[in-house]
Coordinates of C-alpha atoms in Angstrom, one line a residue:
Chain L
G1 CA 1.0 0.4 10.7
A2 CA -1.6 -1.5 12.6
V3 CA -1.9 -5.2 12.3
V4 CA -4.9 -7.2 11.4
S5 CA -4.9 -11.0 11.3
Q6 CA -7.3 -13.2 9.5
H7 CA -7.8 -17.0 9.9
P8 CA -7.8 -19.2 8.0
S9 CA -5.8 -17.9 5.1
W10 CA -7.3 -20.4 2.8
V11 CA -10.0 -23.0 3.0
I12 CA -11.6 -25.6 0.8
C13 CA -15.0 -26.9 1.7
K14 CA -17.8 -29.0 0.2
S15 CA -20.9 -27.4 -1.1
G16 CA -23.5 -27.1 1.6
T17 CA -21.2 -26.7 4.5
S18 CA -20.5 -23.5 6.6
V19 CA -17.2 -21.8 6.9
K20 CA -16.2 -19.3 9.7
I21 CA -13.6 -16.7 9.1
E22 CA -12.0 -14.8 12.0
C23 CA -10.6 -11.3 11.8
R24 CA -8.6 -9.8 14.7
S25 CA -7.0 -6.5 15.3
L26 CA -3.8 -7.3 17.1
D27 CA -2.5 -4.0 18.4
F28 CA -5.4 -1.7 18.4
Q29 CA -9.1 -1.6 19.2
A30 CA -11.4 -1.6 16.2
T31 CA -14.8 0.0 16.7
T32 CA -15.7 -0.7 13.1
M33 CA -14.8 -3.7 11.0
F34 CA -15.5 -4.3 7.3
W35 CA -15.9 -7.4 5.2
Y36 CA -15.0 -7.4 1.6
R37 CA -15.1 -9.9 -1.2
Q38 CA -12.9 -9.8 -4.3
F39 CA -13.3 -11.9 -7.4
P40 CA -10.3 -12.4 -9.7
K41 CA -9.3 -9.3 -11.5
Q42 CA -12.1 -7.3 -10.0
S43 CA -12.2 -4.6 -7.4
L44 CA -13.1 -4.9 -3.8
M45 CA -16.7 -5.3 -3.0
L46 CA -17.9 -4.2 0.4
M47 CA -20.2 -6.8 1.9
A48 CA -21.0 -5.4 5.3
T49 CA -19.9 -3.0 8.0
S50 CA -20.0 -4.0 11.6
N51 CA -19.7 -2.0 14.7
E52 CA -18.8 -3.6 18.0
G53 CA -21.8 -4.7 19.9
S54 CA -24.4 -4.0 17.2
K55 CA -25.8 -5.7 14.2
A56 CA -23.9 -5.5 10.9
T57 CA -25.1 -3.2 8.1
Y58 CA -25.1 -5.2 4.9
E59 CA -24.7 -3.7 1.4
Q60 CA -27.4 -4.1 -1.1
G61 CA -27.5 -7.5 -2.6
V62 CA -25.7 -9.2 0.2
E63 CA -27.8 -11.8 2.0
K64 CA -27.5 -11.3 5.7
D65 CA -28.8 -14.8 6.5
K66 CA -26.1 -16.3 4.3
F67 CA -23.2 -14.2 5.5
L68 CA -23.4 -14.0 9.2
I69 CA -21.3 -11.4 10.9
N70 CA -20.6 -11.2 14.6
H71 CA -18.5 -8.3 16.1
A72 CA -18.4 -9.5 19.7
S73 CA -15.5 -7.4 20.9
L74 CA -13.3 -4.5 19.9
T75 CA -10.7 -6.9 18.5
L76 CA -12.6 -9.7 16.9
S77 CA -15.2 -10.0 14.1
T78 CA -16.3 -13.2 12.4
L79 CA -17.9 -13.9 9.1
T80 CA -19.7 -17.2 8.6
V81 CA -20.6 -18.3 5.1
T82 CA -23.5 -20.6 5.6
S83 CA -24.4 -23.4 3.2
A84 CA -21.6 -22.4 0.9
H85 CA -21.9 -23.0 -2.8
P86 CA -19.3 -22.8 -5.6
E87 CA -20.3 -19.3 -6.5
D88 CA -19.3 -18.2 -3.0
S89 CA -15.7 -19.1 -3.9
S90 CA -13.8 -15.8 -3.6
F91 CA -11.1 -13.9 -1.7
Y92 CA -12.7 -12.6 1.5
I93 CA -10.8 -9.7 3.2
C94 CA -11.6 -8.0 6.5
S95 CA -10.4 -4.6 7.5
A96 CA -10.6 -2.7 10.7
R97 CA -10.8 1.0 11.6
A98 CA -9.3 2.1 14.8
S99 CA -11.1 4.1 17.4
G100 CA -9.6 7.3 18.5
G101 CA -6.3 8.8 17.5
R102 CA -5.4 6.7 14.4
G103 CA -7.8 8.7 12.2
Y104 CA -9.9 7.0 9.6
E105 CA -7.4 4.6 8.0
Q106 CA -8.5 1.1 7.4
Y107 CA -6.1 -1.8 7.9
F108 CA -6.6 -5.0 6.1
G109 CA -6.2 -8.6 7.1
P110 CA -4.3 -10.8 4.7
G111 CA -7.5 -12.3 3.3
T112 CA -9.0 -15.7 3.2
R113 CA -9.2 -17.6 0.0
L114 CA -12.4 -19.7 0.0
T115 CA -12.9 -22.5 -2.5
V116 CA -16.2 -24.4 -2.5
T117 CA -16.2 -27.7 -4.4
Chain O
R1 CA -21.6 8.4 -11.9
K2 CA -19.5 6.3 -9.7
E3 CA -18.7 7.7 -6.3
V4 CA -15.0 7.2 -6.8
E5 CA -13.5 6.9 -10.3
Q6 CA -10.1 6.0 -11.4
D7 CA -8.5 5.3 -14.8
P8 CA -8.1 1.5 -14.7
G9 CA -5.0 1.6 -16.8
P10 CA -2.8 -0.4 -17.2
F11 CA 0.0 2.1 -17.1
N12 CA 3.1 0.5 -18.5
V13 CA 6.2 2.6 -17.7
P14 CA 10.0 2.0 -17.7
E15 CA 12.0 2.0 -14.6
G16 CA 12.9 5.5 -13.5
A17 CA 9.9 7.1 -15.1
T18 CA 7.5 9.4 -13.3
V19 CA 3.9 8.4 -13.4
A20 CA 0.7 10.1 -12.1
F21 CA -2.7 8.7 -11.3
N22 CA -5.8 10.8 -10.8
C23 CA -9.0 9.9 -9.0
T24 CA -12.3 11.9 -8.9
Y25 CA -14.9 11.6 -6.2
S26 CA -18.6 12.7 -6.4
N27 CA -19.5 13.6 -2.8
S28 CA -18.2 17.1 -1.9
A29 CA -18.7 16.3 1.8
S30 CA -16.1 13.6 1.8
Q31 CA -13.8 13.9 4.7
S32 CA -10.7 11.9 4.3
F33 CA -8.7 10.5 1.4
F34 CA -6.2 7.7 1.0
W35 CA -4.1 5.8 -1.5
Y36 CA -3.7 2.1 -1.0
R37 CA -1.7 -0.4 -3.1
Q38 CA -2.7 -3.9 -3.7
D39 CA -0.4 -6.6 -5.0
C40 CA -1.8 -9.5 -7.0
R41 CA -3.6 -11.9 -4.7
K42 CA -2.8 -9.9 -1.6
E43 CA -4.8 -7.5 0.6
P44 CA -4.7 -3.7 0.1
K45 CA -2.1 -1.9 2.1
L46 CA -2.2 1.7 3.1
L47 CA 0.3 3.7 1.1
M48 CA -0.5 7.2 2.3
S49 CA -3.2 9.5 3.6
V50 CA -3.9 12.6 1.5
Y51 CA -4.0 15.9 3.2
S52 CA -5.4 19.2 1.9
S53 CA -1.9 20.7 1.9
G54 CA -0.5 17.8 -0.1
N55 CA 2.0 15.4 1.3
E56 CA 5.1 13.6 0.2
D57 CA 6.6 10.3 1.3
G58 CA 9.9 9.6 -0.4
R59 CA 9.1 9.1 -4.1
F60 CA 5.4 9.4 -3.6
T61 CA 3.5 12.7 -3.6
A62 CA -0.3 12.9 -3.0
Q63 CA -2.4 16.0 -3.8
L64 CA -6.0 16.8 -3.0
N65 CA -8.1 19.4 -4.9
R66 CA -11.3 19.8 -3.0
A67 CA -12.7 22.4 -5.4
S68 CA -12.4 20.0 -8.4
Q69 CA -12.9 16.9 -6.2
Y70 CA -9.9 15.0 -7.3
I71 CA -6.9 13.3 -5.8
S72 CA -3.7 12.5 -7.4
L73 CA -0.7 10.3 -6.7
L74 CA 2.7 10.9 -8.3
I75 CA 5.4 8.3 -8.3
R76 CA 8.9 9.5 -9.2
D77 CA 11.8 7.3 -10.2
S78 CA 9.6 4.2 -10.6
K79 CA 10.9 0.9 -9.4
L80 CA 10.0 -2.6 -10.5
S81 CA 8.6 -3.2 -7.0
D82 CA 6.1 -0.3 -7.6
S83 CA 4.1 -2.6 -9.9
A84 CA 0.7 -3.1 -8.3
T85 CA -2.8 -1.8 -8.4
Y86 CA -3.3 1.6 -6.7
L87 CA -6.6 2.2 -5.0
C88 CA -8.0 5.6 -4.4
V89 CA -10.1 5.6 -1.2
V90 CA -12.6 8.2 0.1
Y91 CA -14.1 8.3 3.5
L92 CA -17.5 9.9 3.6
G93 CA -17.9 10.3 7.3
G94 CA -21.2 10.0 9.1
G95 CA -22.2 6.4 8.5
F96 CA -18.5 5.3 8.5
K97 CA -18.6 4.3 4.9
T98 CA -15.4 4.1 3.0
I99 CA -15.5 4.0 -0.8
F100 CA -12.8 2.3 -2.8
G101 CA -12.1 3.1 -6.4
A102 CA -11.7 0.2 -8.8
G103 CA -7.9 0.7 -8.9
T104 CA -5.3 1.7 -11.5
R105 CA -2.9 -1.0 -12.5
L106 CA 0.8 -0.1 -12.9
F107 CA 3.4 -2.2 -14.5
V108 CA 7.0 -1.0 -14.2
K109 CA 9.4 -2.7 -16.7
A110 CA 13.1 -3.0 -16.7

């Protein structure tokens, strides 16, 4: 299957600071990338969908000014959690959908575990 | 009604057992269907796509029933390593939205 990397894999930061998470599709071009959040023992929650070169579409209840998404190229999307607070501590996972022949499968990055103290 | 519904389980089965999961979806215009598995504290990984004609991959068989709007996954000869959460996934098309079910937890015991 296709490979998606995510960096960092885990991060601990102080309340009020910003954290940037990178998501890269390594062996395919991703026209669409997704950002999810998952709390312990809960299901994936879609935060936003981004298409290369355009603004992200945020799900209801997700603050776009707090979770900044940039999808600058077909292989890179970033999520910046601004002014992080302890309630933002979660498992953030990106996924990418390939353009063209791979169909509509989504491939996930390994996730970033964010802890805000 | 949720867009994608799954029995959360957990399903507790012995090694070697056959287990089946069902998933229903609400949007009849849904285009593509998948099963993913997610291990604890890991990202979801694509298990298999689900085709209208049904498809099989080793011990795993997926079926799609468009008329009744449900998808199934059958696991034969369960292994300990099959223990995971299985996510039913539906792609709606159009606005590129993919809907994930909440998952069904499976525990396979020796």
